[in-house]
Short mmCIF file of C-alpha atoms in Angstrom, two decimals:
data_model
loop_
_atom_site.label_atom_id
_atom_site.label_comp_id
_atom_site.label_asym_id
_atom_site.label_seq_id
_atom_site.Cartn_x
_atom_site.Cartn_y
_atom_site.Cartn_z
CA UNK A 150 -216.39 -114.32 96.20
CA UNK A 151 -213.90 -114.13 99.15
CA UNK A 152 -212.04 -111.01 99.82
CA UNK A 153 -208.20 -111.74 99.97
CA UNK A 154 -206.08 -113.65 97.79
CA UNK A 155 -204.73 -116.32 101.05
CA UNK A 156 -208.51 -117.34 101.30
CA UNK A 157 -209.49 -118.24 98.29
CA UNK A 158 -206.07 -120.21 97.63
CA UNK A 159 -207.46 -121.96 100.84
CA UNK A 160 -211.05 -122.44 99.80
CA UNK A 161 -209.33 -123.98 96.13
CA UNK A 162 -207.58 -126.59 98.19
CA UNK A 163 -210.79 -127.62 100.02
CA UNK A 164 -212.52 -127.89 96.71
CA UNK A 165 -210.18 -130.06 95.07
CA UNK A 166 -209.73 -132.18 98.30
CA UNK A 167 -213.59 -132.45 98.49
CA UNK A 168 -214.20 -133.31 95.02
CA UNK A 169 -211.29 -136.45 95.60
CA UNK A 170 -212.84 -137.49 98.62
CA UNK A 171 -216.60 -137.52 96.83
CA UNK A 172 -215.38 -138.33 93.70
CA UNK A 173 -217.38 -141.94 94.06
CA UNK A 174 -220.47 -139.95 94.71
CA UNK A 175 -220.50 -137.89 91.20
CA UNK A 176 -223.17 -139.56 89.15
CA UNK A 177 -222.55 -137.58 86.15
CA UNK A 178 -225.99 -135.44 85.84
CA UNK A 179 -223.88 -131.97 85.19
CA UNK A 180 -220.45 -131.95 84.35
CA UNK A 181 -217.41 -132.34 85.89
CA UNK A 182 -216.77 -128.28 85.51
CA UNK A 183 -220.45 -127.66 87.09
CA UNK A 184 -220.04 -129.72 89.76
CA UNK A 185 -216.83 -128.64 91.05
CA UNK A 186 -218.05 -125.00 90.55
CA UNK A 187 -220.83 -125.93 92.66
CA UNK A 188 -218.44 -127.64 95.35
CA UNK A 189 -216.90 -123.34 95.27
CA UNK A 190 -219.50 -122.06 95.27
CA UNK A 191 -220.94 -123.75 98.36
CA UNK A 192 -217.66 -123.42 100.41
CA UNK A 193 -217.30 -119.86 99.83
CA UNK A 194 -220.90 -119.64 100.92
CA UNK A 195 -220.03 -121.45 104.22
CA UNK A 196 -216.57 -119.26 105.00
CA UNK A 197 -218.32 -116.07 103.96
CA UNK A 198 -221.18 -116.86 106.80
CA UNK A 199 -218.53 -118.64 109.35
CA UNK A 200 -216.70 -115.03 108.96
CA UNK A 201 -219.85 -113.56 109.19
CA UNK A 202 -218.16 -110.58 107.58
CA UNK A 203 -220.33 -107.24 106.29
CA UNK A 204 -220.29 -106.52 103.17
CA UNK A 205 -219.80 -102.78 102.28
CA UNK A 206 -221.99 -103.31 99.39
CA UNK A 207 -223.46 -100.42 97.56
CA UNK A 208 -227.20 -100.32 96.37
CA UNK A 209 -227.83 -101.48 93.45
CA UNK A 210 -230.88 -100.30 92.63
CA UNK A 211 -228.97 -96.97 92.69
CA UNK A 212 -226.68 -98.25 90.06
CA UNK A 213 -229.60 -98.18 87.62
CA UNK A 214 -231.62 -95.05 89.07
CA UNK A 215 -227.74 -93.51 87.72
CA UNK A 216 -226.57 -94.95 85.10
CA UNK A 217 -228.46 -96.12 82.00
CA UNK A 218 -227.13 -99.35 80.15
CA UNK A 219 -227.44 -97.81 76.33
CA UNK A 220 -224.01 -95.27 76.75
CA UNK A 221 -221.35 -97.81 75.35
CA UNK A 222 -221.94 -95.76 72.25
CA UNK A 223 -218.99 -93.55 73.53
CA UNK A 224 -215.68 -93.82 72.90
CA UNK A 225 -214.41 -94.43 76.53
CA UNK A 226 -215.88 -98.24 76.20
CA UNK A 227 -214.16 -99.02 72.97
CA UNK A 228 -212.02 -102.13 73.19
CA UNK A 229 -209.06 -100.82 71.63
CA UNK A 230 -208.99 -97.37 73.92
CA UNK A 231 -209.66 -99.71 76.96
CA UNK A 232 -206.62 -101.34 77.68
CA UNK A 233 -206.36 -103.51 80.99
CA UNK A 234 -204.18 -101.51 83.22
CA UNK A 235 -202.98 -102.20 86.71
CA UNK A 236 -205.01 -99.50 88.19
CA UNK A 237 -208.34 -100.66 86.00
CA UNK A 238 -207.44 -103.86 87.61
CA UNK A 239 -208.05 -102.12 91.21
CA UNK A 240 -210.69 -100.23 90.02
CA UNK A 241 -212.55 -103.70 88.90
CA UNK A 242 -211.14 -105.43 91.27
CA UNK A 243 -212.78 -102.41 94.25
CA UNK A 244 -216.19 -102.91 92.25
CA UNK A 245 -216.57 -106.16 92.86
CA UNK A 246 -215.72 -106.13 96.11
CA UNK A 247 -218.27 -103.96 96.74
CA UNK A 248 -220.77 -105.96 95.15
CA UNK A 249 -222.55 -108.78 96.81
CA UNK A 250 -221.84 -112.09 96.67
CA UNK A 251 -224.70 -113.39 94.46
CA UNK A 252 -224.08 -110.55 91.63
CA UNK A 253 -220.33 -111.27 91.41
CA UNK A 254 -220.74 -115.28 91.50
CA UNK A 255 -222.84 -114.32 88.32
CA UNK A 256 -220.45 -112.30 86.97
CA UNK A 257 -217.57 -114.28 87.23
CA UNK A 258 -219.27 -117.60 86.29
CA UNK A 259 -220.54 -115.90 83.16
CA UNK A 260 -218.30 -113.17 82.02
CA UNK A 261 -214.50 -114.55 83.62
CA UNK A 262 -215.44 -117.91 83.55
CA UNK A 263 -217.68 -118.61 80.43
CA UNK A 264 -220.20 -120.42 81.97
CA UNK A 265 -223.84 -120.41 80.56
CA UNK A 266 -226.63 -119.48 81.96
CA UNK A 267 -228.13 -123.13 82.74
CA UNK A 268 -224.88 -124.10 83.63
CA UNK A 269 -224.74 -121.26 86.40
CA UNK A 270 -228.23 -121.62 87.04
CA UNK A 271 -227.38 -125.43 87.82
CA UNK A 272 -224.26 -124.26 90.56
CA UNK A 273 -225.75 -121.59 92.33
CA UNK A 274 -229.20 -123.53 91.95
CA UNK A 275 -231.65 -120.82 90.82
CA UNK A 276 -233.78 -120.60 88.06
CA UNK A 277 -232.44 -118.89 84.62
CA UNK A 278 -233.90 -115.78 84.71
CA UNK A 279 -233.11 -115.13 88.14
CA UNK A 280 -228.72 -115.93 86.96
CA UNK A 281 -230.02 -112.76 83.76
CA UNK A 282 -231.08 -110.52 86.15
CA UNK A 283 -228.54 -110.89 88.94
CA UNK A 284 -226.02 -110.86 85.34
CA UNK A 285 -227.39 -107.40 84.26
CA UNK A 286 -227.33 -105.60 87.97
CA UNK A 287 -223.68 -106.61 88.72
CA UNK A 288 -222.64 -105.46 85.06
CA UNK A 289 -224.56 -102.49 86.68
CA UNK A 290 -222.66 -101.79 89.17
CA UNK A 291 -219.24 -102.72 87.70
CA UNK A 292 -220.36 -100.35 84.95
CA UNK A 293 -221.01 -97.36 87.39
CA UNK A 294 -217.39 -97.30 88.62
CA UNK A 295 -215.39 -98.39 85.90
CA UNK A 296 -217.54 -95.55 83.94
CA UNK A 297 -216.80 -92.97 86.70
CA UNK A 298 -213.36 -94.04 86.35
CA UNK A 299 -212.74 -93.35 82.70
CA UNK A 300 -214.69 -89.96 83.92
CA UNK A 301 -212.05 -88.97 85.74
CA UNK A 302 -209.12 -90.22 83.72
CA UNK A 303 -210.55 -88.15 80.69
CA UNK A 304 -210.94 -84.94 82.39
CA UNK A 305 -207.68 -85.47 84.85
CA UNK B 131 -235.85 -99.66 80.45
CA UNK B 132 -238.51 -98.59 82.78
CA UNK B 133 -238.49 -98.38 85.90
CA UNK B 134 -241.14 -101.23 86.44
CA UNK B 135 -238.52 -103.57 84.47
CA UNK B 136 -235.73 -102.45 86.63
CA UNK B 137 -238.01 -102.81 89.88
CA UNK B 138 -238.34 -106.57 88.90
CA UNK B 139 -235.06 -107.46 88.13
CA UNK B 140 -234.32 -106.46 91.61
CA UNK B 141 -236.64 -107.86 93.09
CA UNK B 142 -235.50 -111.09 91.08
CA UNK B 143 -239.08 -111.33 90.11
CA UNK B 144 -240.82 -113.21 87.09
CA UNK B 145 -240.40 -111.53 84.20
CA UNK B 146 -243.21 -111.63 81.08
CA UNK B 147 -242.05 -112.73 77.55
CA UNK B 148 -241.55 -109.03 76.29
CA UNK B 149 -239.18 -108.03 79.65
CA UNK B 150 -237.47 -110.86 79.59
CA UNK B 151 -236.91 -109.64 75.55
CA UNK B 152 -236.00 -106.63 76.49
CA UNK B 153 -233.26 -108.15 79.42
CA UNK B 154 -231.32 -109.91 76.80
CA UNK B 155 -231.08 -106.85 74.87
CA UNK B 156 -229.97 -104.89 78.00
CA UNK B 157 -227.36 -107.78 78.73
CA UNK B 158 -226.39 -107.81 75.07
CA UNK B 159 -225.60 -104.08 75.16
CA UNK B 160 -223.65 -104.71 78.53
CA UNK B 161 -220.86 -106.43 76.11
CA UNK B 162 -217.99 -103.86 77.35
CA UNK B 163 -218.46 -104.30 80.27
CA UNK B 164 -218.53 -108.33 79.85
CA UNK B 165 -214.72 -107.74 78.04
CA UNK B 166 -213.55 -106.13 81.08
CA UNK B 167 -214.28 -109.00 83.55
CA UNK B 168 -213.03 -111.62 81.17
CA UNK B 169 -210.03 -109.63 80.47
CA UNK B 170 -209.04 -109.61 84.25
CA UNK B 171 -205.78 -111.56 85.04
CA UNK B 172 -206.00 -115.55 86.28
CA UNK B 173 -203.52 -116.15 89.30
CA UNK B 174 -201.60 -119.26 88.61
CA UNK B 175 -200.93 -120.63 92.04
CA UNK B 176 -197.60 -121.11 93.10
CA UNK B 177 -195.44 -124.72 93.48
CA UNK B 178 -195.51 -124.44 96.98
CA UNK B 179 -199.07 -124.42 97.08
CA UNK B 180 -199.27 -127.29 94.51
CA UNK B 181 -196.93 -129.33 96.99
CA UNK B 182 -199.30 -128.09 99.60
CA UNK B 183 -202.63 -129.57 98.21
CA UNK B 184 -200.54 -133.38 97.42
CA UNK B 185 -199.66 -133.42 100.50
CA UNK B 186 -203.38 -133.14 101.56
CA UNK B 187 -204.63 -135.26 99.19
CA UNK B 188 -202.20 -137.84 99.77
CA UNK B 189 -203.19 -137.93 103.84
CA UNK B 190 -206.54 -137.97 102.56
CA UNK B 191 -205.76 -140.79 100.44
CA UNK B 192 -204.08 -142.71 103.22
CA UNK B 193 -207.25 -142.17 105.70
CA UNK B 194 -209.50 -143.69 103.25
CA UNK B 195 -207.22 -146.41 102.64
CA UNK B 196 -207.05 -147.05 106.41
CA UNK B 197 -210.61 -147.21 106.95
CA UNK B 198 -211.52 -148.95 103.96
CA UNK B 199 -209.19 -151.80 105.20
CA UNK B 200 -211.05 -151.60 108.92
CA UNK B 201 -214.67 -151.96 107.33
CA UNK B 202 -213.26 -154.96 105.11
CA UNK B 203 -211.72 -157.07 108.30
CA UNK B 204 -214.81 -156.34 110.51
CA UNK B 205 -217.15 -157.38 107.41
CA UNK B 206 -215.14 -160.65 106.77
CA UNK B 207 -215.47 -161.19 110.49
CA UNK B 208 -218.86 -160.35 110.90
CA UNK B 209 -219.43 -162.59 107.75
CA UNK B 210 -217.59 -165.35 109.38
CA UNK B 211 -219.63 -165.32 112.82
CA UNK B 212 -222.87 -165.39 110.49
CA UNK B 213 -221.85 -168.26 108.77
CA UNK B 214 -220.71 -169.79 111.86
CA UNK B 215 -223.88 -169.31 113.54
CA UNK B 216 -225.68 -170.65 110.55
CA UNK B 217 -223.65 -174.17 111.01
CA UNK B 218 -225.21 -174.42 114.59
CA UNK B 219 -228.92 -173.55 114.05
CA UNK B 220 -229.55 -174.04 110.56
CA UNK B 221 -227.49 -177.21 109.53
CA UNK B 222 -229.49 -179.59 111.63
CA UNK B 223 -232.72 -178.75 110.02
CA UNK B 224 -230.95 -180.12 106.68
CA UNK B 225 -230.21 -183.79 108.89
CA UNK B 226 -232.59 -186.61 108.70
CA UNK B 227 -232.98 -188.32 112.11
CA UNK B 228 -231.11 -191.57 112.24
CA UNK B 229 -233.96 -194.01 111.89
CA UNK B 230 -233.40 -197.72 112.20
CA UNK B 231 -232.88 -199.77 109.77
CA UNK B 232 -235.48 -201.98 108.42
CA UNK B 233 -236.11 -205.58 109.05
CA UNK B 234 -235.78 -207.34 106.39
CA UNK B 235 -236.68 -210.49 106.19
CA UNK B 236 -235.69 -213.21 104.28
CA UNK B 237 -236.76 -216.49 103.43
CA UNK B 238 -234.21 -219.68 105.24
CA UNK B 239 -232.00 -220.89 103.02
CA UNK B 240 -232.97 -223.99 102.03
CA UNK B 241 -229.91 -226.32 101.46
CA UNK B 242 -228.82 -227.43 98.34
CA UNK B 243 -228.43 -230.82 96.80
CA UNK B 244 -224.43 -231.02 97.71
CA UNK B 245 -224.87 -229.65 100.80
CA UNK B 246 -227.57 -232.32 101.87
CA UNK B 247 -225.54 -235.18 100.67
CA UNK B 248 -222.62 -233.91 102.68
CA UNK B 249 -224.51 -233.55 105.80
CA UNK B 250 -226.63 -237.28 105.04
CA UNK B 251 -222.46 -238.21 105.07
CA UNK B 252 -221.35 -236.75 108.15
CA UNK B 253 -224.22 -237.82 109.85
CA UNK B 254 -223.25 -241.68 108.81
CA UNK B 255 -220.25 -241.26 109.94
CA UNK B 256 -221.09 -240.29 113.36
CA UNK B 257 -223.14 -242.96 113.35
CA UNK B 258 -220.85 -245.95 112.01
CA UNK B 259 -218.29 -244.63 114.16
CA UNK B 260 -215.62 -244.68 111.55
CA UNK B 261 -213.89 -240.98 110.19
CA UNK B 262 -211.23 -239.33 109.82
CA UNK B 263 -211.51 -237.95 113.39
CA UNK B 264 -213.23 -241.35 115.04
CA UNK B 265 -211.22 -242.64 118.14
CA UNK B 266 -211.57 -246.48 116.98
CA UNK B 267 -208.97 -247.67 114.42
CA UNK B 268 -210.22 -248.60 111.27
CA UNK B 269 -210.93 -252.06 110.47
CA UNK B 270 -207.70 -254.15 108.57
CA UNK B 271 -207.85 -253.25 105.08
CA UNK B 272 -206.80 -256.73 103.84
CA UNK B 273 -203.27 -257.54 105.45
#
């Protein structure tokens, strides 16, 4: 959710030290994994605003005017052509910092971080539905690059 | 998906049964894309900043400690004033009044039979003159 490595070491610190310090305070109602995801979530929330930073973020309902989900089909997404180079990485890496903050904290919950979807609905504190749609548009939008990347790698 | 599906999901609106069907189809077809993100690399953060965060929790450790000991002192005296204050205003109400003792009264003694024939004794004694403590010599026993 933050944009440079330094930061989010930072923000990691602060969520460990926060969860010590209000350790007494955890009653139990989601688990220990939820809770300190929701102790991230909300810091990141707080630096992103204290920063007050822009985010370059492109639109996403362009993403779907361009792109249509049902292409996987093809042989660029097939896990075993895909491999997880360093400049996939950065092309990942570029797409979600591009995206906005709620898409990728869905993202990253759900698809780096296996989280469910009442688990993420419970840290971010929105309904279920609402953690499915923000799911599909950042897979959206991460599609849209990544696929214009292996565009370019196939023809260049 | 139509463009009235897409519309709502950005719009992060309230989906009916059939588009919310048709969502987890579109997610479950986003599976590639899923792979990607989970196959990204975790950064394992280095020693220094594992020394780093001890060293945080530990001062955070030692300012709890520190007030934790500062609330327990002022409680105990707080607790000791109360109790204190209690002994002035409240013990008394748990104190009879001293009230004086009651007159009892009891019937004179009337002497017994020993005690009246001593006393019928002394009395003749007095009288005769004679006694272990009368001034007169006793009369000649015989010699």
């Amino acid at each position: 959710m933050l944009r440079n490595d330094d930061e989010a070491l930072d923000v990691t610190q602060e969520v460990f030290i926060k969860a010590y310090q209000g350790m007494a305070k955890f009653d139990g109602a989601a688990s220990l994994r939820t809770w300190l995801f929701r102790i991230a979530y909300n810091l990141c929330v707080d630096r992103t605003r204290k920063t007050k930073r822009a985010l370059l973020e492109s639109p996403i309902d362009q993403a779907l005017e361009d792109e249509e989900p049902r292409e996987f089909a093809d042989n660029r997404w097939n896990p075993e052509n895909l491999v997880m180079s360093d400049e996939l990485a950065e092309v990942i890496e570029a797409a979600l910092g591009s995206m906005s903050e709620k898409l990728k904290t869905v993202l990253l919950l759900h698809d780096k971080e296996d989280m469910g979807y009442e688990e993420i609905a419970a840290t971010v504190s929105v309904p279920v539905g609402t953690v499915k749609s923000r799911l599909f548009l950042a897979r959206a939008h991460l599609q849209k690059h990544v696929g214009g990347y292996l565009g370019t790698r196939e023809t260049g | 998906m139509n463009r009235e599906l897409k519309r709502q999901i950005v719009d992060e609106s309230t989906l009916s049964l059939q588009q919310a069907l048709e969502l987890d189809e579109a997610l479950e077809q986003q599976g590639p894309v899923a792979r990607l993100v989970g196959a990204l690399s975790d950064e394992q953060p280095s020693l220094a900043w594992r020394s780093e965060l001890n060293a945080k929790l530990e001062r955070s450790a030692a300012r709890a400690r520190r007030s934790s000991l500062s609330v327990k002192w002022l409680s105990g005296l707080a607790a000791a004033a109360a109790l204190a204050t209690c002994a002035v205003f409240v013990a008394p109400l748990f104190t009879s009044p001293q009230q004086p003792e009651p007159l009892v009264l009891t019937e004179p003694k009337t002497p017994s039979v020993e005690e009246s024939l001593v006393s019928a004794h002394k009395e003749a004694d007095l009288e005769s003159g004679f006694g272990v403590e009368s001034a007169e010599p006793a009369p000649d026993s015989g010699t």
